[in-house]
Amino acid sequence: MGNPDPTDLINLETHRIPFKQSPMDFGQWAGAFRSWPNETPGWKEWYHRLAKFKRVQWDELKIGQCINLSLSQMEKNEPFVIAASYFWSDALNAFLFGHGPMTPTLADVLMLTGLDISSPDTPFDYLIKPTHRLEKKGIGGWKGISAKT
């Protein structure tokens, strides 16, 4: 079944890392993270208005923590993200450092986000008929939805 020792693969991946081959030029990365999420106007007000009625249902569906997480301010630290990307291996889906590969674990997710990692997964049943429909024509996207509800 081949060589179970990953040292050769790690060494090959390490030589592919851009910082090994070229000097770091942050000027090339201007605007690289344009898709960073912006705060939607009215989102917090919409959340607080609906949470009074829907919080129990959100928690039963195990989405309450994710909706709460959407209220957090995620500041973009672009130099940090750029520096971390130099160590990312798309072949191994891990960061490659001098001591070996490192990947985020479930414990890291818990520490960074506070999300529940120990509950069983609740799959969505695509065969049931939805209880309500989202009106989408003429409402103006999420801004219109948050203003209407």
CSV table of C-alpha atoms in Angstrom, one decimal:
chain,number,residue,atom,x,y,z
A,1,MET,CA,0.0,0.0,0.0
A,2,GLY,CA,2.9,2.4,-0.4
A,3,ASN,CA,5.0,4.1,2.1
A,4,PRO,CA,3.0,5.0,5.2
A,5,ASP,CA,5.6,7.6,6.2
A,6,PRO,CA,4.4,11.1,5.0
A,7,THR,CA,7.8,12.8,5.3
A,8,ASP,CA,8.4,12.8,1.5
A,9,LEU,CA,5.0,14.2,0.7
A,10,ILE,CA,5.4,16.9,3.3
A,11,ASN,CA,8.8,17.8,2.0
A,12,LEU,CA,7.4,18.0,-1.6
A,13,GLU,CA,4.5,20.2,-0.4
A,14,THR,CA,6.9,22.4,1.6
A,15,HIS,CA,8.9,23.2,-1.5
A,16,ARG,CA,5.7,24.3,-3.3
A,17,ILE,CA,5.0,27.0,-0.6
A,18,PRO,CA,5.4,30.4,-2.3
A,19,PHE,CA,7.4,32.1,0.4
A,20,LYS,CA,10.1,29.5,-0.2
A,21,GLN,CA,10.4,30.6,-3.9
A,22,SER,CA,9.7,34.3,-3.9
A,23,PRO,CA,9.9,37.3,-1.5
A,24,MET,CA,6.6,38.3,0.0
A,25,ASP,CA,5.1,41.4,-1.7
A,26,PHE,CA,1.9,42.6,0.1
A,27,GLY,CA,1.2,45.0,-2.8
A,28,GLN,CA,0.1,42.1,-5.0
A,29,TRP,CA,-2.7,41.3,-2.5
A,30,ALA,CA,-4.5,44.7,-2.6
A,31,GLY,CA,-8.2,43.9,-2.6
A,32,ALA,CA,-7.6,40.2,-2.5
A,33,PHE,CA,-10.3,39.7,0.2
A,34,ARG,CA,-13.1,41.8,-1.4
A,35,SER,CA,-15.7,39.2,-0.4
A,36,TRP,CA,-15.2,39.7,3.3
A,37,PRO,CA,-18.7,39.9,4.8
A,38,ASN,CA,-20.0,43.4,5.5
A,39,GLU,CA,-22.6,44.2,8.1
A,40,THR,CA,-26.1,44.2,6.6
A,41,PRO,CA,-27.9,47.4,7.7
A,42,GLY,CA,-30.8,46.5,10.0
A,43,TRP,CA,-29.6,42.9,10.7
A,44,LYS,CA,-29.1,43.3,14.4
A,45,GLU,CA,-32.5,45.0,14.8
A,46,TRP,CA,-34.2,42.3,12.8
A,47,TYR,CA,-32.5,39.6,14.9
A,48,HIS,CA,-33.6,41.1,18.2
A,49,ARG,CA,-37.1,41.6,16.9
A,50,LEU,CA,-37.4,38.0,15.7
A,51,ALA,CA,-35.5,36.4,18.6
A,52,LYS,CA,-38.3,37.3,21.0
A,53,PHE,CA,-40.5,34.8,19.1
A,54,LYS,CA,-38.2,32.4,17.4
A,55,ARG,CA,-35.3,31.8,19.8
A,56,VAL,CA,-36.7,28.5,21.2
A,57,GLN,CA,-37.4,27.2,17.7
A,58,TRP,CA,-33.9,28.2,16.5
A,59,ASP,CA,-32.4,26.3,19.4
A,60,GLU,CA,-34.6,23.2,18.8
A,61,LEU,CA,-33.4,23.3,15.1
A,62,LYS,CA,-29.8,23.7,16.4
A,63,ILE,CA,-29.3,26.9,14.4
A,64,GLY,CA,-29.5,29.4,17.3
A,65,GLN,CA,-25.8,29.4,17.8
A,66,CYS,CA,-25.1,30.1,14.2
A,67,ILE,CA,-27.6,32.9,14.1
A,68,ASN,CA,-26.0,34.4,17.3
A,69,LEU,CA,-22.6,34.1,15.7
A,70,SER,CA,-23.8,36.2,12.7
A,71,LEU,CA,-24.0,39.1,15.2
A,72,SER,CA,-20.3,39.0,16.0
A,73,GLN,CA,-18.0,41.6,14.4
A,74,MET,CA,-15.4,39.8,12.3
A,75,GLU,CA,-12.6,42.3,11.8
A,76,LYS,CA,-10.5,41.6,8.8
A,77,ASN,CA,-6.8,41.3,9.6
A,78,GLU,CA,-5.6,41.2,6.0
A,79,PRO,CA,-1.8,40.9,6.7
A,80,PHE,CA,-2.5,37.9,9.0
A,81,VAL,CA,-4.7,36.2,6.4
A,82,ILE,CA,-2.1,36.8,3.7
A,83,ALA,CA,0.7,35.5,5.9
A,84,ALA,CA,-1.3,32.4,6.8
A,85,SER,CA,-2.1,31.7,3.2
A,86,TYR,CA,1.6,31.3,2.4
A,87,PHE,CA,1.6,28.2,4.6
A,88,TRP,CA,-1.6,26.7,3.3
A,89,SER,CA,-1.4,23.5,1.2
A,90,ASP,CA,-4.3,22.9,-1.1
A,91,ALA,CA,-3.2,19.3,-1.6
A,92,LEU,CA,-3.3,18.4,2.1
A,93,ASN,CA,-5.9,21.0,3.2
A,94,ALA,CA,-3.6,21.9,6.1
A,95,PHE,CA,-1.0,24.5,7.1
A,96,LEU,CA,2.6,23.3,6.6
A,97,PHE,CA,5.0,24.7,9.2
A,98,GLY,CA,8.5,23.7,10.0
A,99,HIS,CA,7.4,21.1,12.5
A,100,GLY,CA,4.9,19.5,10.2
A,101,PRO,CA,1.3,19.9,9.0
A,102,MET,CA,-1.4,21.5,11.2
A,103,THR,CA,-5.1,21.7,10.5
A,104,PRO,CA,-7.9,23.3,12.5
A,105,THR,CA,-9.7,20.8,14.8
A,106,LEU,CA,-13.1,20.7,16.2
A,107,ALA,CA,-11.6,21.9,19.5
A,108,ASP,CA,-10.3,25.0,17.6
A,109,VAL,CA,-13.8,25.6,16.2
A,110,LEU,CA,-15.3,25.4,19.7
A,111,MET,CA,-12.7,27.8,21.1
A,112,LEU,CA,-12.9,30.4,18.2
A,113,THR,CA,-16.7,30.4,17.6
A,114,GLY,CA,-18.3,28.8,20.7
A,115,LEU,CA,-20.4,26.6,18.4
A,116,ASP,CA,-21.7,23.2,19.8
A,117,ILE,CA,-19.5,20.4,18.4
A,118,SER,CA,-20.8,17.5,20.5
A,119,SER,CA,-24.5,17.3,19.5
A,120,PRO,CA,-25.5,14.8,16.8
A,121,ASP,CA,-26.1,16.1,13.3
A,122,THR,CA,-29.8,16.7,12.5
A,123,PRO,CA,-30.2,16.1,8.7
A,124,PHE,CA,-32.8,18.1,6.8
A,125,ASP,CA,-35.7,16.2,5.4
A,126,TYR,CA,-36.2,17.2,1.8
A,127,LEU,CA,-39.4,15.1,1.5
A,128,ILE,CA,-41.5,17.1,3.8
A,129,LYS,CA,-43.6,20.0,2.6
A,130,PRO,CA,-42.3,23.4,3.8
A,131,THR,CA,-44.5,25.1,6.4
A,132,HIS,CA,-44.0,28.6,4.9
A,133,ARG,CA,-42.6,30.3,1.9
A,134,LEU,CA,-40.2,33.2,1.6
A,135,GLU,CA,-41.6,36.0,-0.5
A,136,LYS,CA,-38.7,37.1,-2.8
A,137,LYS,CA,-40.1,39.0,-5.7
A,138,GLY,CA,-40.1,42.8,-5.3
A,139,ILE,CA,-38.8,42.7,-1.8
A,140,GLY,CA,-35.2,44.0,-2.5
A,141,GLY,CA,-33.0,41.3,-1.2
A,142,TRP,CA,-32.0,40.8,2.5
A,143,LYS,CA,-32.4,44.5,3.3
A,144,GLY,CA,-36.0,44.3,2.3
A,145,ILE,CA,-36.6,41.0,4.1
A,146,SER,CA,-35.1,42.3,7.3
A,147,ALA,CA,-37.3,45.5,7.1
A,148,LYS,CA,-40.5,43.5,6.4
A,149,THR,CA,-40.3,40.9,9.1
